[in-house]
XYZ file of C-alpha atoms in Angstrom:
266
model
C 10.610 18.829 -26.543
C 13.158 21.086 -24.510
C 12.368 24.519 -23.580
C 14.777 26.169 -25.717
C 13.526 24.136 -28.901
C 10.316 26.067 -28.809
C 10.736 29.331 -27.051
C 13.543 30.876 -29.290
C 11.758 33.231 -31.962
C 14.100 34.644 -34.696
C 13.364 38.301 -35.729
C 15.137 38.778 -38.900
C 13.816 42.091 -39.446
C 14.710 43.122 -42.942
C 13.710 39.598 -44.462
C 10.399 39.261 -42.986
C 7.744 38.877 -45.771
C 4.176 38.105 -45.085
C 2.020 36.539 -47.717
C -0.988 38.897 -48.194
C -3.605 36.273 -48.921
C -2.661 34.333 -45.805
C -4.648 35.156 -42.513
C -3.971 33.706 -39.136
C -5.899 34.069 -35.897
C -4.245 34.023 -32.732
C -5.616 33.520 -29.277
C -4.038 33.861 -26.025
C -3.680 30.975 -23.397
C -2.853 31.568 -19.959
C -4.051 31.154 -16.529
C -7.223 33.267 -16.993
C -8.171 30.901 -19.868
C -7.178 27.656 -18.085
C -3.353 27.117 -18.069
C -2.328 26.125 -14.882
C 0.645 28.457 -14.626
C 2.022 30.980 -17.145
C 5.672 29.754 -16.942
C 5.828 27.261 -19.614
C 9.002 25.155 -19.833
C 7.864 22.441 -22.415
C 5.656 22.031 -25.461
C 4.626 19.016 -27.190
C 2.041 18.023 -29.955
C 1.193 14.382 -29.557
C -0.144 11.938 -32.361
C -3.689 12.716 -31.384
C -3.344 16.284 -31.971
C -3.372 17.352 -28.459
C -0.930 20.204 -27.208
C 0.858 19.536 -24.139
C 2.324 22.385 -21.860
C 4.593 21.662 -19.140
C 4.532 24.310 -16.508
C 5.887 25.237 -13.026
C 2.523 23.947 -11.796
C 1.084 20.966 -13.730
C 0.947 19.084 -17.014
C -1.687 20.776 -19.298
C -3.488 18.732 -21.934
C -5.081 21.340 -24.278
C -7.622 20.122 -26.898
C -8.201 23.525 -28.695
C -10.867 24.576 -26.219
C -9.793 23.719 -22.764
C -6.919 22.524 -20.774
C -7.061 19.374 -18.616
C -4.525 19.677 -15.718
C -2.514 16.965 -14.557
C -1.115 17.156 -10.885
C 0.594 15.262 -8.269
C -1.814 13.500 -6.056
C -0.116 12.394 -2.955
C -2.724 9.579 -2.438
C -2.217 8.199 -5.775
C 1.114 6.563 -6.911
C 0.086 6.648 -10.466
C -0.314 10.361 -10.661
C 2.116 12.847 -12.018
C 5.550 12.426 -10.257
C 6.111 16.166 -9.556
C 4.241 19.210 -10.499
C 7.377 21.156 -11.801
C 7.615 19.952 -15.487
C 11.122 20.473 -17.475
C 10.874 18.755 -20.504
C 8.316 16.489 -22.734
C 9.280 13.871 -25.444
C 6.794 11.652 -27.319
C 7.375 7.917 -27.148
C 5.917 5.093 -29.080
C 2.483 3.755 -28.375
C 0.815 7.087 -27.280
C 3.231 7.587 -24.357
C 5.024 10.667 -23.177
C 8.462 10.945 -21.479
C 7.836 13.580 -18.905
C 10.935 15.119 -17.075
C 9.934 16.887 -13.691
C 11.966 18.423 -11.009
C 11.287 15.292 -8.953
C 12.291 12.832 -11.508
C 11.147 11.318 -14.888
C 7.850 9.499 -15.429
C 5.932 7.804 -18.275
C 2.609 9.019 -19.269
C 0.265 6.326 -20.658
C -2.479 7.929 -22.844
C -4.666 4.780 -22.842
C -4.815 4.618 -19.034
C -4.019 8.283 -18.306
C -1.651 7.139 -15.623
C 2.073 7.800 -14.989
C 4.600 5.289 -14.309
C 7.936 6.097 -12.577
C 9.777 3.089 -13.603
C 11.856 4.610 -16.474
C 14.164 1.809 -16.679
C 11.430 -0.753 -16.645
C 10.057 1.126 -19.802
C 13.578 1.561 -21.481
C 13.902 -2.305 -21.164
C 10.646 -3.125 -22.710
C 11.894 -1.442 -25.555
C 15.259 -3.225 -25.653
C 17.372 -0.241 -24.490
C 19.397 -0.179 -21.624
C 18.987 1.403 -18.106
C 20.522 4.849 -17.896
C 19.893 8.824 -17.783
C 18.399 9.807 -20.965
C 19.071 13.444 -21.827
C 16.921 13.613 -25.039
C 14.419 11.787 -27.226
C 13.745 12.872 -30.790
C 10.977 11.507 -33.021
C 12.230 10.552 -36.609
C 10.735 9.153 -39.534
C 8.714 5.883 -40.287
C 8.145 5.322 -36.490
C 11.671 5.751 -35.476
C 12.781 7.166 -32.218
C 16.326 8.387 -30.918
C 17.463 7.956 -27.477
C 20.471 10.117 -26.276
C 21.925 9.155 -23.208
C 23.971 11.076 -20.620
C 26.933 8.558 -21.069
C 27.275 9.413 -24.904
C 25.276 6.590 -26.268
C 22.866 7.040 -29.149
C 20.145 4.349 -29.607
C 17.504 4.108 -32.269
C 14.335 2.367 -31.874
C 11.988 1.274 -34.537
C 8.313 1.282 -33.754
C 7.708 -0.892 -37.064
C 9.882 -3.770 -36.094
C 10.029 -3.169 -32.281
C 13.849 -3.293 -32.263
C 16.444 -1.012 -30.682
C 20.161 -0.541 -32.263
C 23.245 1.246 -30.815
C 25.005 3.858 -33.112
C 27.714 4.699 -30.886
C 30.532 2.595 -32.633
C 29.527 4.154 -36.008
C 29.964 7.724 -34.613
C 32.972 9.883 -34.364
C 32.587 11.013 -30.908
C 34.618 11.374 -27.798
C 34.221 12.740 -24.345
C 34.356 16.202 -25.479
C 31.733 15.805 -28.262
C 28.700 14.798 -26.187
C 25.896 14.774 -28.585
C 22.907 17.207 -27.479
C 20.594 16.847 -30.579
C 19.708 14.887 -33.628
C 17.443 15.369 -36.552
C 16.503 13.073 -39.550
C 16.121 14.271 -43.046
C 13.712 12.830 -45.667
C 16.313 11.369 -47.415
C 17.755 8.803 -44.883
C 20.279 11.170 -43.285
C 20.896 11.874 -39.610
C 22.361 15.442 -38.519
C 23.864 15.385 -35.086
C 25.331 18.337 -33.006
C 27.513 18.060 -30.126
C 27.456 20.080 -26.908
C 30.591 21.986 -28.182
C 29.068 22.675 -31.821
C 30.641 19.778 -33.457
C 28.307 18.975 -36.545
C 28.084 15.509 -38.337
C 26.055 14.120 -40.933
C 25.286 10.383 -40.761
C 24.032 8.075 -43.665
C 21.617 5.719 -42.115
C 21.869 3.416 -45.273
C 25.698 3.065 -45.263
C 25.866 3.395 -41.516
C 28.786 5.903 -41.774
C 29.514 9.561 -40.994
C 29.686 11.282 -44.357
C 30.252 14.827 -43.358
C 31.779 16.543 -40.342
C 32.464 20.213 -39.545
C 34.177 22.269 -36.749
C 32.896 25.496 -38.069
C 30.196 26.283 -35.580
C 32.536 24.700 -32.613
C 35.305 27.219 -33.826
C 32.823 30.285 -33.573
C 31.210 29.196 -30.363
C 32.612 30.764 -27.353
C 30.289 29.301 -24.811
C 29.794 25.839 -23.493
C 26.105 25.489 -23.737
C 24.427 22.598 -25.408
C 23.229 23.147 -29.042
C 19.859 22.375 -30.378
C 19.185 21.882 -34.097
C 16.076 22.119 -36.540
C 15.625 21.227 -40.085
C 13.502 23.446 -42.323
C 11.615 22.671 -45.296
C 14.572 23.417 -47.441
C 16.693 21.152 -45.911
C 18.766 23.801 -44.347
C 19.903 23.550 -40.589
C 19.194 26.074 -37.798
C 21.421 25.641 -34.870
C 21.237 27.674 -31.566
C 22.475 27.509 -27.825
C 21.986 29.942 -25.008
C 24.218 33.033 -25.320
C 25.539 31.919 -28.782
C 22.713 33.166 -31.128
C 21.569 31.268 -34.147
C 23.576 29.465 -36.819
C 22.151 28.797 -40.498
C 23.815 25.994 -42.181
C 23.227 25.277 -45.814
C 23.513 21.713 -46.436
C 23.995 22.057 -50.317
C 27.283 24.189 -50.151
C 28.173 23.610 -46.472
C 28.068 27.581 -45.948
C 27.066 28.989 -42.508
C 25.787 32.148 -41.381
C 25.511 33.448 -37.770
C 22.792 35.650 -36.283
C 22.966 37.499 -33.324
C 22.042 41.007 -31.870
C 25.070 42.414 -33.716
C 24.767 40.646 -37.006
C 24.077 42.573 -40.039
C 21.685 43.139 -42.148
C 19.558 40.497 -40.188
C 19.784 40.629 -36.428
C 18.074 38.839 -33.426
C 15.780 41.115 -31.532
């Protein structure tokens, strides 16, 4: 998961309502309680329930009680490639795609080793070589691989097959896809770096909706991320652009920033 995907916190002050009958316990995790570094760049929860924290000084696996820290060992070629972690993505078969300042490596939970042959791993899934910019876990064992060259591939962990979607999308060199998310009813929402938003039907293999409204409102050139909440509404955000709430039912949009009223970002 990218840093921006977990770090952003919305303070919609007038609309915050807390249920009186729900109680949550919070605990602080830092270098005094086992974290290798207080600067956390990436967070991931794996299929076994472990929380992974990618820091500036090692990869941390947290089991709810303590952290196990993985670091580079110059005498072990199967150790972490570099201690400065940038991004973490879940992969099939209990593996994790680890992006570091020194390059990408693949963590194998069965062996607890790291493999630096990322292209070899991609080939094992039937995917092409190349620079991967984002990996998103979908439904039913499906994974989405976004490449720097604009390619988008899906991989099914069920039938072990990969498929390119590039030819089915309305994407050009200016519409580089930066994030995708699946819905429960077989749709795929895609947002490009410039804010161009599309809805893809996985059953008909067609784009069924597209909008430039966020693209028109966005004055920056930072990549967008998106999140789909339990109501099916889409939240999109980018650095210095605030947050956009897109209602999928009526295709209306609302922008939140430090100046929006009555709800604003703090």
